[in-house]
mmCIF file of C-alpha atoms in Angstrom:
data_model
loop_
_atom_site.group_PDB
_atom_site.id
_atom_site.type_symbol
_atom_site.label_atom_id
_atom_site.label_comp_id
_atom_site.label_asym_id
_atom_site.label_seq_id
_atom_site.Cartn_x
_atom_site.Cartn_y
_atom_site.Cartn_z
ATOM 1 C CA UNK A 1 -10.906 3.100 10.717
ATOM 2 C CA UNK A 2 -12.131 2.574 7.274
ATOM 3 C CA UNK A 3 -14.388 -0.345 8.214
ATOM 4 C CA UNK A 4 -12.322 -2.974 6.469
ATOM 5 C CA UNK A 5 -12.223 -6.557 8.044
ATOM 6 C CA UNK A 6 -9.998 -9.293 6.620
ATOM 7 C CA UNK A 7 -10.628 -12.996 7.428
ATOM 8 C CA UNK A 8 -9.041 -15.142 8.391
ATOM 9 C CA UNK A 9 -6.127 -13.244 10.040
ATOM 10 C CA UNK A 10 -3.946 -16.151 9.889
ATOM 11 C CA UNK A 11 -4.041 -19.458 7.983
ATOM 12 C CA UNK A 12 -1.811 -22.344 7.453
ATOM 13 C CA UNK A 13 -2.586 -24.490 4.500
ATOM 14 C CA UNK A 14 -1.160 -27.315 2.565
ATOM 15 C CA UNK A 15 0.221 -27.227 -0.879
ATOM 16 C CA UNK A 16 -2.429 -27.998 -3.554
ATOM 17 C CA UNK A 17 -5.421 -26.953 -1.497
ATOM 18 C CA UNK A 18 -7.835 -24.208 -2.441
ATOM 19 C CA UNK A 19 -7.791 -21.052 -0.155
ATOM 20 C CA UNK A 20 -10.203 -18.163 -0.006
ATOM 21 C CA UNK A 21 -9.507 -14.903 1.782
ATOM 22 C CA UNK A 22 -12.283 -12.470 2.486
ATOM 23 C CA UNK A 23 -12.252 -8.664 2.587
ATOM 24 C CA UNK A 24 -15.271 -7.022 3.960
ATOM 25 C CA UNK A 25 -15.951 -3.214 3.863
ATOM 26 C CA UNK A 26 -18.870 -1.476 5.686
ATOM 27 C CA UNK A 27 -18.721 1.878 3.751
ATOM 28 C CA UNK A 28 -19.951 0.737 0.084
ATOM 29 C CA UNK A 29 -16.875 2.076 -1.692
ATOM 30 C CA UNK A 30 -16.509 0.983 -5.301
ATOM 31 C CA UNK A 31 -12.725 0.448 -5.504
ATOM 32 C CA UNK A 32 -11.144 -2.463 -3.736
ATOM 33 C CA UNK A 33 -7.765 -4.119 -4.017
ATOM 34 C CA UNK A 34 -5.843 -7.088 -3.069
ATOM 35 C CA UNK A 35 -2.043 -6.791 -2.369
ATOM 36 C CA UNK A 36 0.673 -9.208 -1.207
ATOM 37 C CA UNK A 37 3.607 -8.092 0.804
ATOM 38 C CA UNK A 38 6.899 -9.987 0.842
ATOM 39 C CA UNK A 39 10.244 -8.849 2.165
ATOM 40 C CA UNK A 40 12.256 -7.014 -0.313
ATOM 41 C CA UNK A 41 9.331 -6.639 -2.620
ATOM 42 C CA UNK A 42 7.036 -4.008 -0.841
ATOM 43 C CA UNK A 43 3.275 -4.507 -1.728
ATOM 44 C CA UNK A 44 2.463 -5.880 -5.057
ATOM 45 C CA UNK A 45 -0.950 -5.523 -6.656
ATOM 46 C CA UNK A 46 -2.718 -8.879 -7.256
ATOM 47 C CA UNK A 47 -6.110 -7.845 -8.476
ATOM 48 C CA UNK A 48 -8.470 -5.023 -8.060
ATOM 49 C CA UNK A 49 -12.093 -4.215 -8.472
ATOM 50 C CA UNK A 50 -13.998 -1.174 -9.647
ATOM 51 C CA UNK A 51 -17.470 -2.516 -8.562
ATOM 52 C CA UNK A 52 -19.682 -5.591 -8.441
ATOM 53 C CA UNK A 53 -18.561 -8.159 -11.052
ATOM 54 C CA UNK A 54 -15.970 -5.685 -12.414
ATOM 55 C CA UNK A 55 -12.394 -6.981 -11.637
ATOM 56 C CA UNK A 56 -9.092 -6.766 -13.335
ATOM 57 C CA UNK A 57 -5.557 -8.260 -12.942
ATOM 58 C CA UNK A 58 -2.666 -6.528 -11.278
ATOM 59 C CA UNK A 59 1.064 -7.026 -11.460
ATOM 60 C CA UNK A 60 1.138 -10.637 -9.853
ATOM 61 C CA UNK A 61 -2.238 -12.203 -10.699
ATOM 62 C CA UNK A 62 -0.970 -15.647 -11.723
ATOM 63 C CA UNK A 63 -2.345 -18.378 -9.500
ATOM 64 C CA UNK A 64 -5.040 -15.934 -7.999
ATOM 65 C CA UNK A 65 -8.643 -15.278 -8.894
ATOM 66 C CA UNK A 66 -11.068 -12.748 -7.321
ATOM 67 C CA UNK A 67 -14.854 -12.293 -7.179
ATOM 68 C CA UNK A 68 -16.966 -9.489 -6.177
ATOM 69 C CA UNK A 69 -20.838 -10.429 -6.060
ATOM 70 C CA UNK A 70 -21.602 -7.697 -3.535
ATOM 71 C CA UNK A 71 -20.287 -4.190 -3.002
ATOM 72 C CA UNK A 72 -18.985 -4.994 0.381
ATOM 73 C CA UNK A 73 -17.103 -8.207 -0.216
ATOM 74 C CA UNK A 74 -14.104 -8.867 -2.303
ATOM 75 C CA UNK A 75 -12.841 -12.532 -2.290
ATOM 76 C CA UNK A 76 -9.344 -13.595 -3.144
ATOM 77 C CA UNK A 77 -9.015 -17.355 -4.003
ATOM 78 C CA UNK A 78 -5.830 -19.386 -4.590
ATOM 79 C CA UNK A 79 -7.044 -22.213 -6.584
ATOM 80 C CA UNK A 80 -4.147 -24.524 -5.736
ATOM 81 C CA UNK A 81 -1.828 -23.035 -3.000
ATOM 82 C CA UNK A 82 1.926 -23.291 -3.634
ATOM 83 C CA UNK A 83 4.597 -22.424 -1.200
ATOM 84 C CA UNK A 84 5.475 -19.247 -3.362
ATOM 85 C CA UNK A 85 2.180 -17.891 -2.174
ATOM 86 C CA UNK A 86 3.162 -17.824 1.357
ATOM 87 C CA UNK A 87 2.751 -14.060 2.100
ATOM 88 C CA UNK A 88 0.883 -11.416 3.938
ATOM 89 C CA UNK A 89 -2.201 -10.332 1.980
ATOM 90 C CA UNK A 90 -3.608 -6.851 2.261
ATOM 91 C CA UNK A 91 -6.900 -5.675 1.235
ATOM 92 C CA UNK A 92 -7.504 -1.959 0.469
ATOM 93 C CA UNK A 93 -10.297 0.363 -0.458
ATOM 94 C CA UNK A 94 -10.008 3.751 -1.975
ATOM 95 C CA UNK A 95 -12.886 6.195 -1.850
ATOM 96 C CA UNK A 96 -13.696 7.767 -5.193
ATOM 97 C CA UNK A 97 -14.266 11.203 -3.941
ATOM 98 C CA UNK A 98 -12.233 13.233 -3.731
ATOM 99 C CA UNK A 99 -10.038 11.862 -6.444
ATOM 100 C CA UNK A 100 -6.799 12.247 -4.461
ATOM 101 C CA UNK A 101 -7.948 10.101 -1.609
ATOM 102 C CA UNK A 102 -5.497 7.667 -0.313
ATOM 103 C CA UNK A 103 -5.963 3.907 -0.067
ATOM 104 C CA UNK A 104 -7.188 2.517 3.280
ATOM 105 C CA UNK A 105 -5.902 -1.034 4.266
ATOM 106 C CA UNK A 106 -7.198 -3.869 6.366
ATOM 107 C CA UNK A 107 -4.944 -5.481 9.042
ATOM 108 C CA UNK A 108 -3.658 -8.191 6.706
ATOM 109 C CA UNK A 109 -3.955 -11.955 6.417
ATOM 110 C CA UNK A 110 -0.813 -13.998 7.133
ATOM 111 C CA UNK A 111 -0.904 -17.144 4.892
ATOM 112 C CA UNK A 112 1.512 -19.960 5.153
ATOM 113 C CA UNK A 113 1.576 -22.713 2.669
ATOM 114 C CA UNK A 114 3.366 -25.863 3.749
ATOM 115 C CA UNK B 1 2.917 2.172 -16.412
ATOM 116 C CA UNK B 2 3.888 3.806 -13.087
ATOM 117 C CA UNK B 3 6.752 2.738 -10.906
ATOM 118 C CA UNK B 4 8.386 3.762 -7.772
ATOM 119 C CA UNK B 5 12.011 3.312 -6.592
ATOM 120 C CA UNK B 6 13.210 3.582 -3.043
ATOM 121 C CA UNK B 7 16.853 3.356 -3.471
ATOM 122 C CA UNK B 8 17.677 2.676 0.209
ATOM 123 C CA UNK B 9 16.569 -0.796 1.618
ATOM 124 C CA UNK B 10 17.815 0.002 5.130
ATOM 125 C CA UNK B 11 18.813 3.258 6.857
ATOM 126 C CA UNK B 12 20.074 3.632 10.445
ATOM 127 C CA UNK B 13 19.823 7.073 12.105
ATOM 128 C CA UNK B 14 20.629 8.207 15.603
ATOM 129 C CA UNK B 15 18.001 9.328 17.684
ATOM 130 C CA UNK B 16 17.642 13.145 17.423
ATOM 131 C CA UNK B 17 19.353 13.263 14.023
ATOM 132 C CA UNK B 18 17.468 14.373 10.789
ATOM 133 C CA UNK B 19 16.106 11.862 8.349
ATOM 134 C CA UNK B 20 15.539 11.745 4.673
ATOM 135 C CA UNK B 21 14.030 8.821 2.748
ATOM 136 C CA UNK B 22 14.256 8.933 -0.900
ATOM 137 C CA UNK B 23 11.513 8.132 -3.462
ATOM 138 C CA UNK B 24 11.657 8.407 -7.098
ATOM 139 C CA UNK B 25 8.660 7.712 -9.471
ATOM 140 C CA UNK B 26 8.054 7.216 -13.052
ATOM 141 C CA UNK B 27 4.874 8.601 -14.641
ATOM 142 C CA UNK B 28 3.967 10.789 -17.567
ATOM 143 C CA UNK B 29 1.914 13.327 -15.773
ATOM 144 C CA UNK B 30 1.791 14.644 -12.223
ATOM 145 C CA UNK B 31 0.812 11.758 -10.189
ATOM 146 C CA UNK B 32 -0.804 11.370 -6.799
ATOM 147 C CA UNK B 33 2.017 10.484 -4.381
ATOM 148 C CA UNK B 34 1.851 9.024 -0.793
ATOM 149 C CA UNK B 35 4.041 7.929 2.024
ATOM 150 C CA UNK B 36 2.902 5.245 4.330
ATOM 151 C CA UNK B 37 4.488 3.765 7.514
ATOM 152 C CA UNK B 38 4.271 0.108 8.725
ATOM 153 C CA UNK B 39 5.307 -0.844 12.129
ATOM 154 C CA UNK B 40 6.237 -4.431 12.787
ATOM 155 C CA UNK B 41 3.272 -6.643 12.579
ATOM 156 C CA UNK B 42 0.889 -3.766 11.789
ATOM 157 C CA UNK B 43 -1.110 -2.481 8.813
ATOM 158 C CA UNK B 44 -0.210 0.626 6.794
ATOM 159 C CA UNK B 45 -0.862 4.115 8.029
ATOM 160 C CA UNK B 46 -0.732 7.099 5.767
ATOM 161 C CA UNK B 47 1.850 9.652 6.746
ATOM 162 C CA UNK B 48 1.063 12.295 3.942
ATOM 163 C CA UNK B 49 0.004 12.813 0.346
ATOM 164 C CA UNK B 50 0.609 15.099 -2.558
ATOM 165 C CA UNK B 51 -1.722 15.768 -5.487
ATOM 166 C CA UNK B 52 -1.269 19.296 -6.404
ATOM 167 C CA UNK B 53 -0.418 22.712 -5.271
ATOM 168 C CA UNK B 54 2.297 23.516 -2.631
ATOM 169 C CA UNK B 55 5.183 21.127 -3.246
ATOM 170 C CA UNK B 56 6.114 20.880 0.347
ATOM 171 C CA UNK B 57 3.461 18.919 2.247
ATOM 172 C CA UNK B 58 3.204 18.228 5.940
ATOM 173 C CA UNK B 59 2.045 15.026 7.500
ATOM 174 C CA UNK B 60 1.486 13.347 10.771
ATOM 175 C CA UNK B 61 4.109 12.616 13.295
ATOM 176 C CA UNK B 62 6.340 15.562 12.407
ATOM 177 C CA UNK B 63 7.029 14.220 8.784
ATOM 178 C CA UNK B 64 7.025 16.293 5.659
ATOM 179 C CA UNK B 65 7.822 15.524 2.010
ATOM 180 C CA UNK B 66 8.702 17.684 -0.979
ATOM 181 C CA UNK B 67 7.700 17.073 -4.512
ATOM 182 C CA UNK B 68 10.318 17.924 -7.117
ATOM 183 C CA UNK B 69 8.840 17.481 -10.699
ATOM 184 C CA UNK B 70 12.217 18.108 -12.390
ATOM 185 C CA UNK B 71 13.748 15.126 -10.374
ATOM 186 C CA UNK B 72 10.620 12.955 -10.321
ATOM 187 C CA UNK B 73 11.082 12.772 -6.620
ATOM 188 C CA UNK B 74 9.032 12.800 -3.442
ATOM 189 C CA UNK B 75 11.467 12.525 -0.554
ATOM 190 C CA UNK B 76 10.271 12.245 2.996
ATOM 191 C CA UNK B 77 12.006 14.137 5.735
ATOM 192 C CA UNK B 78 11.856 14.524 9.561
ATOM 193 C CA UNK B 79 14.119 17.019 11.491
ATOM 194 C CA UNK B 80 14.571 14.985 14.600
ATOM 195 C CA UNK B 81 13.970 11.295 14.634
ATOM 196 C CA UNK B 82 12.540 9.473 17.738
ATOM 197 C CA UNK B 83 13.064 5.862 18.582
ATOM 198 C CA UNK B 84 9.335 5.153 17.991
ATOM 199 C CA UNK B 85 9.797 6.046 14.281
ATOM 200 C CA UNK B 86 11.681 2.809 13.679
ATOM 201 C CA UNK B 87 9.504 1.148 11.057
ATOM 202 C CA UNK B 88 9.161 0.368 7.321
ATOM 203 C CA UNK B 89 8.283 3.327 5.070
ATOM 204 C CA UNK B 90 6.669 2.956 1.617
ATOM 205 C CA UNK B 91 6.345 5.427 -1.075
ATOM 206 C CA UNK B 92 3.446 4.848 -3.448
ATOM 207 C CA UNK B 93 2.248 6.509 -6.679
ATOM 208 C CA UNK B 94 -1.158 6.376 -8.318
ATOM 209 C CA UNK B 95 -2.553 7.956 -11.576
ATOM 210 C CA UNK B 96 -4.496 11.113 -11.082
ATOM 211 C CA UNK B 97 -7.723 9.517 -11.685
ATOM 212 C CA UNK B 98 -10.324 8.371 -9.273
ATOM 213 C CA UNK B 99 -9.990 4.877 -7.781
ATOM 214 C CA UNK B 100 -6.671 3.933 -9.583
ATOM 215 C CA UNK B 101 -4.540 1.371 -7.721
ATOM 216 C CA UNK B 102 -1.633 2.692 -5.719
ATOM 217 C CA UNK B 103 1.788 1.297 -6.899
ATOM 218 C CA UNK B 104 4.306 0.809 -4.165
ATOM 219 C CA UNK B 105 8.125 1.007 -3.822
ATOM 220 C CA UNK B 106 9.917 -1.819 -2.192
ATOM 221 C CA UNK B 107 10.184 0.117 1.060
ATOM 222 C CA UNK B 108 12.866 1.434 3.331
ATOM 223 C CA UNK B 109 13.529 -0.073 6.830
ATOM 224 C CA UNK B 110 14.447 2.647 9.369
ATOM 225 C CA UNK B 111 16.350 1.719 12.402
ATOM 226 C CA UNK B 112 16.979 4.225 15.140
ATOM 227 C CA UNK B 113 20.130 3.967 17.274
ATOM 228 C CA UNK B 114 20.244 5.449 20.743
#
């Protein structure tokens, strides 16, 4: 258990509404990531963070923004949700020592945009 | 940029038979390589990882993988499959630097027949 909590675990929202997903970790790791998982696409990187206020875009960042004002929290916001953003969202952390450490994942948030 | 290819979308294996899941990566140097497993409705669990040294790595649940630099491959194997191995398997690559994001393949779904 890497101490990662995602909330909410399930959410249904309407097209055009803003949505924020939260990832909370208890171990003060610098590196945090948001992925989305879709059938036939595997996990795709949305955004990542190397520390407080240090974030960058991943492969599929359009329509998403992130914020990291505290080490322990990494928020993913859909400014105006669309049906194409219906997905399962996973947060991950990766300890920076040793360098070869794997990523640890939260349990996921299933988001449905109707 | 790194990329990962898992050529097989779906594989069916008889219980007790051997298994090999293929993974090819694209990266200029020796990357960090990972195999994860995901049971239906669950999060991702690390099976094994490679970063240097012995090219045959052992993982949990009786899995092993072999790194072949000349073929840019990191294939996952198991000598005798159990019904509980039915799941989705993901190969992932990361640059050999601290904290870099894992890039995932699209996954291979394993079905086990009795």
